[in-house]
Amino acid sequence: MHSRISRRDVLKGSTALGLTVYASPIRAAAPPAEAVTPALIAAAQKEGKVVWYTSLDLPAAERVGKSFEAKYPGIACRVERSGAERVFQRIGQEYASRIHAVDVVQSSDAAHFIVWKRDGLLAPYVPEDVAKHYPIEHKDPDGTFATFRAWLSVIGYNTSLVKAEEAPRSFADLLDPKWAGKIVKAHPGYSGTIMTATFQMARDLGWGYFEKLAKQRIMQVQSSADPPKKLALGERAVMADGNEYNMFQLKEKGDPVEIVYPAEGAPLIVGPNGVFKDAPNPNAARLFQSHCFTPECQQLIIDVGGLRSVHPLAKEKPGRKPFAEIKKMKDDPAGVEKEAEAIKARYTQLFKV
């Protein structure tokens, strides 16, 4: 039963960027790309609505929904926003009870798509933009999902509390005794983003790094959205990890925060989008999926959501460091599947909440 899938099962693949998520085809190949046709639009308008379960920040998610409604009058987009794990559990419970309410899903935990695909819940559907423009490593070979958004886990500091020339420039710099009691950090047991970051950092820097960091009297929080908020409030001077997109949003509204891309490389996270096979509004679901991958929708999540896009026609927002210029850490999905539980246990021992 889907409702019995545990967080443990999911987190084994929670950082599954690339190989685990986007490889191992179940079918022979993805179906042909599908264009948005007058017939599809008419069929979607007859259904009259689409239901999108997403872990995207609510303001950005609602803007995506409104952009769809403006483009296709007569189709209401119902945005159901929650944390990725809650989205996953809700769908599991609904499907276990034979309730098919969701049309399209977006999750910040890529492992969810492994489970949904394995269980045969996703419908193969390839929007034209995905077929024409998306890198192969960002689309499922069976055509059931693709990378809707990407983001990084970054270091940051409060500009009212830290001078630019004194700010940390690397993960190693966070070990300086001057930062003791001044750092905030999120937890891999709660956040898929931070599980991704922790795995990559432990592999590249070694667990000895975390053992030293744990001695810095860290303020331990849960979500990857929490460190940027604590930073903006001045509760801590520096953050060891957290969402780049939250930092963009805070900085652009005038909060005293600054992003640091660590010299060792920033962990990369992806959030796919997919259509459910038993979607109650299948035509509207396909139309919405196509809309999500258009340059205009991808531009919206960049400009409003502070996110990154892998669509080559979407443009970087001025003032932000171009994605291609940022050194990123590489993932090892097989390693994550083996080590997720051990990472959580070891981390929790080091950073006692």
Short mmCIF file of C-alpha atoms in Angstrom, two decimals:
data_model
loop_
_atom_site.label_atom_id
_atom_site.label_comp_id
_atom_site.label_asym_id
_atom_site.label_seq_id
_atom_site.Cartn_x
_atom_site.Cartn_y
_atom_site.Cartn_z
CA MET A 1 0.00 0.00 0.00
CA HIS A 2 1.35 3.41 -0.88
CA SER A 3 0.44 4.82 2.53
CA ARG A 4 2.97 2.45 4.10
CA ILE A 5 5.94 3.85 2.18
CA SER A 6 8.12 5.32 4.89
CA ARG A 7 10.34 8.36 4.95
CA ARG A 8 13.20 5.90 5.21
CA ASP A 9 12.25 4.30 1.89
CA VAL A 10 11.99 7.69 0.27
CA LEU A 11 15.11 9.23 1.72
CA LYS A 12 17.22 6.38 0.42
CA GLY A 13 16.87 8.08 -2.94
CA SER A 14 16.17 11.63 -1.84
CA THR A 15 19.14 13.16 -3.62
CA ALA A 16 18.61 11.16 -6.75
CA LEU A 17 19.62 13.74 -9.29
CA GLY A 18 20.70 12.36 -12.63
CA LEU A 19 21.42 8.67 -12.79
CA THR A 20 18.92 7.19 -10.35
CA VAL A 21 16.04 9.48 -11.26
CA TYR A 22 16.59 10.02 -14.95
CA ALA A 23 17.99 6.66 -16.05
CA SER A 24 16.92 3.00 -16.02
CA PRO A 25 14.02 3.14 -18.49
CA ILE A 26 11.11 0.85 -17.69
CA ARG A 27 9.61 1.17 -21.17
CA ALA A 28 11.42 1.05 -24.49
CA ALA A 29 11.51 4.83 -24.85
CA ALA A 30 9.67 8.04 -24.10
CA PRO A 31 6.55 8.69 -26.20
CA PRO A 32 6.77 11.30 -28.98
CA ALA A 33 6.60 14.94 -27.92
CA GLU A 34 3.08 16.37 -27.85
CA ALA A 35 2.24 19.86 -29.04
CA VAL A 36 -0.45 22.03 -27.48
CA THR A 37 -3.28 21.78 -30.03
CA PRO A 38 -6.69 23.46 -30.26
CA ALA A 39 -8.21 20.03 -29.59
CA LEU A 40 -6.24 19.63 -26.34
CA ILE A 41 -7.17 23.15 -25.21
CA ALA A 42 -10.87 22.51 -25.97
CA ALA A 43 -10.83 19.19 -24.09
CA ALA A 44 -9.09 20.84 -21.11
CA GLN A 45 -11.62 23.69 -21.11
CA LYS A 46 -14.42 21.14 -21.06
CA GLU A 47 -12.87 19.63 -17.89
CA GLY A 48 -12.66 23.14 -16.46
CA LYS A 49 -9.94 22.66 -13.86
CA VAL A 50 -6.55 21.20 -13.00
CA VAL A 51 -5.28 20.23 -9.54
CA TRP A 52 -1.56 20.74 -8.85
CA TYR A 53 0.07 19.33 -5.73
CA THR A 54 3.38 21.12 -5.19
CA SER A 55 6.09 21.90 -2.64
CA LEU A 56 6.98 25.12 -4.46
CA ASP A 57 6.73 28.21 -2.22
CA LEU A 58 3.09 29.30 -2.14
CA PRO A 59 3.50 32.80 -3.68
CA ALA A 60 5.45 31.39 -6.63
CA ALA A 61 3.09 28.39 -6.97
CA GLU A 62 0.07 30.69 -7.08
CA ARG A 63 1.73 32.85 -9.73
CA VAL A 64 2.29 29.74 -11.87
CA GLY A 65 -1.39 28.85 -11.45
CA LYS A 66 -2.55 32.37 -12.33
CA SER A 67 -0.31 32.45 -15.43
CA PHE A 68 -1.94 29.22 -16.62
CA GLU A 69 -5.45 30.57 -16.00
CA ALA A 70 -4.64 33.78 -17.89
CA LYS A 71 -3.29 31.84 -20.87
CA TYR A 72 -6.17 29.34 -20.96
CA PRO A 73 -9.42 31.05 -19.88
CA GLY A 74 -12.06 28.75 -18.49
CA ILE A 75 -9.64 26.37 -16.73
CA ALA A 76 -9.17 26.93 -13.01
CA CYS A 77 -5.86 25.87 -11.48
CA ARG A 78 -6.19 24.65 -7.90
CA VAL A 79 -2.83 24.87 -6.17
CA GLU A 80 -2.39 22.48 -3.23
CA ARG A 81 0.88 23.53 -1.62
CA SER A 82 2.62 21.66 1.21
CA GLY A 83 6.04 20.34 2.14
CA ALA A 84 7.40 17.64 -0.15
CA GLU A 85 7.02 14.85 2.39
CA ARG A 86 3.43 15.88 3.19
CA VAL A 87 2.62 15.94 -0.52
CA PHE A 88 4.05 12.44 -0.86
CA GLN A 89 2.17 11.05 2.13
CA ARG A 90 -1.10 12.69 1.06
CA ILE A 91 -0.93 11.13 -2.39
CA GLY A 92 -0.04 7.76 -0.84
CA GLN A 93 -3.05 7.91 1.47
CA GLU A 94 -5.41 9.08 -1.28
CA TYR A 95 -4.32 6.35 -3.68
CA ALA A 96 -4.55 3.69 -0.97
CA SER A 97 -8.19 4.78 -0.56
CA ARG A 98 -8.71 4.87 -4.34
CA ILE A 99 -9.07 8.65 -4.28
CA HIS A 100 -7.68 10.21 -7.46
CA ALA A 101 -7.67 13.96 -6.80
CA VAL A 102 -4.26 15.08 -8.07
CA ASP A 103 -3.62 15.84 -11.75
CA VAL A 104 -0.03 17.08 -11.75
CA VAL A 105 2.60 16.83 -9.02
CA GLN A 106 5.79 18.72 -8.25
CA SER A 107 8.13 17.70 -5.44
CA SER A 108 11.42 19.03 -4.12
CA ASP A 109 12.34 15.44 -3.23
CA ALA A 110 13.25 13.72 -6.50
CA ALA A 111 13.05 10.30 -4.82
CA HIS A 112 9.25 10.63 -4.81
CA PHE A 113 9.28 10.31 -8.59
CA ILE A 114 11.26 7.09 -8.35
CA VAL A 115 8.49 5.63 -6.16
CA TRP A 116 5.58 6.97 -8.24
CA LYS A 117 7.17 5.77 -11.48
CA ARG A 118 8.05 2.36 -10.04
CA ASP A 119 4.46 1.95 -8.85
CA GLY A 120 3.11 2.83 -12.30
CA LEU A 121 1.31 5.97 -11.15
CA LEU A 122 2.77 8.45 -13.64
CA ALA A 123 1.55 9.00 -17.20
CA PRO A 124 4.12 9.23 -19.99
CA TYR A 125 3.74 12.71 -21.48
CA VAL A 126 6.49 14.77 -23.08
CA PRO A 127 5.82 18.49 -23.65
CA GLU A 128 7.40 19.94 -26.79
CA ASP A 129 9.69 22.22 -24.79
CA VAL A 130 11.07 19.28 -22.82
CA ALA A 131 11.71 17.27 -26.00
CA LYS A 132 13.31 20.18 -27.87
CA HIS A 133 15.25 22.01 -25.22
CA TYR A 134 15.86 20.02 -22.04
CA PRO A 135 19.22 18.34 -21.37
CA ILE A 136 18.99 14.56 -21.35
CA GLU A 137 20.03 14.40 -17.70
CA HIS A 138 16.98 16.48 -16.74
CA LYS A 139 14.24 14.37 -18.32
CA ASP A 140 13.03 10.86 -17.54
CA PRO A 141 13.87 8.51 -20.46
CA ASP A 142 10.33 7.10 -20.18
CA GLY A 143 8.82 10.58 -20.45
CA THR A 144 7.01 10.58 -17.09
CA PHE A 145 8.66 13.67 -15.56
CA ALA A 146 11.30 16.36 -16.07
CA THR A 147 13.11 18.97 -13.98
CA PHE A 148 10.65 21.79 -13.34
CA ARG A 149 13.06 23.69 -11.09
CA ALA A 150 16.60 23.57 -9.76
CA TRP A 151 18.34 25.31 -6.88
CA LEU A 152 21.46 25.23 -4.72
CA SER A 153 22.27 24.92 -1.05
CA VAL A 154 24.52 27.86 -0.22
CA ILE A 155 26.42 29.63 2.54
CA GLY A 156 25.22 33.09 3.54
CA TYR A 157 25.78 35.93 5.98
CA ASN A 158 23.99 38.91 7.51
CA THR A 159 25.55 42.08 6.08
CA SER A 160 24.67 44.08 9.20
CA LEU A 161 26.65 41.67 11.36
CA VAL A 162 29.49 40.63 9.02
CA LYS A 163 31.66 42.78 6.76
CA ALA A 164 32.05 41.47 3.21
CA GLU A 165 35.81 41.17 3.52
CA GLU A 166 35.45 39.10 6.71
CA ALA A 167 32.70 36.78 5.43
CA PRO A 168 33.38 33.06 4.94
CA ARG A 169 34.15 32.03 1.36
CA SER A 170 34.22 28.27 1.78
CA PHE A 171 32.91 25.46 3.96
CA ALA A 172 36.39 25.30 5.48
CA ASP A 173 36.10 28.95 6.58
CA LEU A 174 33.09 28.04 8.76
CA LEU A 175 35.47 26.17 11.05
CA ASP A 176 37.22 29.41 12.06
CA PRO A 177 36.82 29.89 15.85
CA LYS A 178 35.43 33.40 15.22
CA TRP A 179 32.17 31.85 13.96
CA ALA A 180 31.54 29.75 17.09
CA GLY A 181 27.99 30.36 18.31
CA LYS A 182 27.17 32.44 15.22
CA ILE A 183 26.13 29.77 12.66
CA VAL A 184 22.68 28.41 11.79
CA LYS A 185 22.20 25.12 9.92
CA ALA A 186 19.33 22.93 8.68
CA HIS A 187 18.93 19.17 9.30
CA PRO A 188 19.14 16.24 6.82
CA GLY A 189 16.62 14.25 8.87
CA TYR A 190 13.92 16.81 8.03
CA SER A 191 14.99 18.27 4.70
CA GLY A 192 15.62 16.45 1.43
CA THR A 193 17.62 19.47 0.27
CA ILE A 194 19.94 19.16 3.26
CA MET A 195 20.20 15.38 2.91
CA THR A 196 21.48 16.05 -0.61
CA ALA A 197 23.94 18.63 0.66
CA THR A 198 25.11 16.48 3.57
CA PHE A 199 25.78 13.45 1.38
CA GLN A 200 27.79 15.45 -1.14
CA MET A 201 29.73 17.31 1.53
CA ALA A 202 30.51 14.19 3.55
CA ARG A 203 31.81 12.52 0.41
CA ASP A 204 33.89 15.49 -0.77
CA LEU A 205 35.03 16.95 2.55
CA GLY A 206 34.85 13.90 4.83
CA TRP A 207 32.93 13.34 8.07
CA GLY A 208 35.83 14.93 9.89
CA TYR A 209 34.55 18.23 8.52
CA PHE A 210 31.15 17.80 10.20
CA GLU A 211 32.81 16.68 13.44
CA LYS A 212 34.68 19.98 13.53
CA LEU A 213 31.62 22.01 12.45
CA ALA A 214 29.53 20.45 15.22
CA LYS A 215 31.93 21.97 17.77
CA GLN A 216 31.04 25.46 16.55
CA ARG A 217 27.90 25.66 18.76
CA ILE A 218 25.55 25.55 15.78
CA MET A 219 21.93 26.72 15.93
CA GLN A 220 20.21 23.63 14.52
CA VAL A 221 16.93 24.19 12.63
CA GLN A 222 14.81 21.91 10.46
CA SER A 223 13.86 23.13 6.98
CA SER A 224 16.31 24.41 4.37
CA ALA A 225 14.15 27.57 4.33
CA ASP A 226 14.89 28.25 8.02
CA PRO A 227 18.56 29.35 7.92
CA PRO A 228 17.88 32.25 5.50
CA LYS A 229 15.05 33.46 7.76
CA LYS A 230 17.22 33.28 10.91
CA LEU A 231 19.93 35.16 9.04
CA ALA A 232 17.57 37.93 7.89
CA LEU A 233 16.27 38.36 11.45
CA GLY A 234 19.82 38.70 12.75
CA GLU A 235 19.48 35.66 15.03
CA ARG A 236 22.71 34.31 13.56
CA ALA A 237 25.46 36.00 11.57
CA VAL A 238 26.23 33.13 9.18
CA MET A 239 24.37 30.15 7.68
CA ALA A 240 26.15 26.92 6.80
CA ASP A 241 23.43 25.79 4.38
CA GLY A 242 20.00 26.82 3.10
CA ASN A 243 18.02 27.51 -0.07
CA GLU A 244 19.57 29.87 -2.58
CA TYR A 245 16.07 30.90 -3.73
CA ASN A 246 15.03 32.06 -0.24
CA MET A 247 18.20 34.14 -0.09
CA PHE A 248 17.40 35.76 -3.45
CA GLN A 249 13.89 36.60 -2.25
CA LEU A 250 15.12 38.12 1.02
CA LYS A 251 17.96 40.05 -0.58
CA GLU A 252 15.77 41.46 -3.35
CA LYS A 253 13.21 42.76 -0.87
CA GLY A 254 15.94 44.58 1.02
CA ASP A 255 16.90 42.27 3.88
CA PRO A 256 20.58 42.42 4.95
CA VAL A 257 21.68 39.04 3.57
CA GLU A 258 24.33 37.97 1.10
CA ILE A 259 24.91 34.65 -0.68
CA VAL A 260 28.28 32.88 -0.72
CA TYR A 261 28.93 30.10 -3.23
CA PRO A 262 31.42 27.89 -1.39
CA ALA A 263 34.81 27.42 -3.03
CA GLU A 264 34.45 23.64 -2.69
CA GLY A 265 31.23 23.67 -4.78
CA ALA A 266 27.54 24.17 -3.94
CA PRO A 267 25.24 21.12 -3.65
CA LEU A 268 22.63 21.00 -6.43
CA ILE A 269 18.97 19.95 -5.94
CA VAL A 270 16.21 19.39 -8.52
CA GLY A 271 12.40 19.33 -8.29
CA PRO A 272 10.62 17.43 -11.09
CA ASN A 273 7.02 17.79 -12.35
CA GLY A 274 4.87 14.91 -13.61
CA VAL A 275 1.30 13.95 -14.67
CA PHE A 276 -0.60 11.20 -12.87
CA LYS A 277 -1.98 8.33 -14.95
CA ASP A 278 -5.29 8.46 -13.06
CA ALA A 279 -5.59 12.25 -13.20
CA PRO A 280 -9.27 13.24 -12.93
CA ASN A 281 -8.68 16.00 -15.50
CA PRO A 282 -6.27 14.32 -17.93
CA ASN A 283 -6.42 16.89 -20.71
CA ALA A 284 -6.05 19.85 -18.39
CA ALA A 285 -3.20 17.94 -16.69
CA ARG A 286 -1.32 17.61 -19.98
CA LEU A 287 -1.97 21.22 -20.89
CA PHE A 288 -0.72 22.38 -17.49
CA GLN A 289 2.37 20.15 -17.72
CA SER A 290 3.16 21.68 -21.10
CA HIS A 291 2.67 25.18 -19.68
CA CYS A 292 5.05 24.52 -16.77
CA PHE A 293 7.96 23.89 -19.14
CA THR A 294 7.43 26.87 -21.45
CA PRO A 295 10.04 29.65 -21.44
CA GLU A 296 7.48 32.07 -19.96
CA CYS A 297 6.63 29.81 -17.01
CA GLN A 298 10.28 28.96 -16.42
CA GLN A 299 11.06 32.70 -16.51
CA LEU A 300 8.36 33.23 -13.89
CA ILE A 301 9.89 30.80 -11.41
CA ILE A 302 13.28 32.46 -11.96
CA ASP A 303 12.03 36.02 -11.53
CA VAL A 304 9.41 35.48 -8.82
CA GLY A 305 10.58 32.27 -7.14
CA GLY A 306 14.34 32.87 -7.13
CA LEU A 307 14.83 29.49 -8.77
CA ARG A 308 17.08 28.16 -11.52
CA SER A 309 15.85 26.71 -14.80
CA VAL A 310 17.48 24.20 -17.14
CA HIS A 311 15.47 25.60 -20.09
CA PRO A 312 18.05 27.26 -22.37
CA LEU A 313 15.56 29.95 -23.49
CA ALA A 314 14.91 31.16 -19.92
CA LYS A 315 17.09 34.11 -18.94
CA GLU A 316 19.02 34.71 -15.75
CA LYS A 317 17.72 37.57 -13.61
CA PRO A 318 20.17 40.51 -13.63
CA GLY A 319 22.20 40.76 -10.44
CA ARG A 320 22.29 37.02 -9.80
CA LYS A 321 25.39 34.95 -10.47
CA PRO A 322 24.80 32.93 -13.67
CA PHE A 323 24.08 29.27 -12.94
CA ALA A 324 26.72 28.05 -15.39
CA GLU A 325 29.43 30.00 -13.59
CA ILE A 326 28.82 28.40 -10.20
CA LYS A 327 30.93 25.45 -9.14
CA LYS A 328 28.58 22.64 -8.11
CA MET A 329 29.13 19.39 -6.26
CA LYS A 330 28.38 16.16 -8.14
CA ASP A 331 25.93 13.54 -6.95
CA ASP A 332 26.30 9.78 -6.50
CA PRO A 333 22.74 8.40 -6.32
CA ALA A 334 23.82 4.83 -5.55
CA GLY A 335 25.87 6.10 -2.65
CA VAL A 336 22.94 8.06 -1.26
CA GLU A 337 20.65 5.03 -1.43
CA LYS A 338 23.17 3.06 0.60
CA GLU A 339 24.05 5.76 3.08
CA ALA A 340 20.96 7.92 3.78
CA GLU A 341 20.04 6.19 7.04
CA ALA A 342 23.65 6.17 8.21
CA ILE A 343 23.98 9.87 7.33
CA LYS A 344 20.92 10.78 9.39
CA ALA A 345 22.08 8.73 12.35
CA ARG A 346 25.64 10.02 12.27
CA TYR A 347 24.58 13.61 11.75
CA THR A 348 22.08 13.48 14.62
CA GLN A 349 24.80 12.15 16.93
CA LEU A 350 27.07 15.06 16.01
CA PHE A 351 24.48 17.85 15.98
CA LYS A 352 22.27 17.05 18.94
CA VAL A 353 19.18 19.24 18.76
#
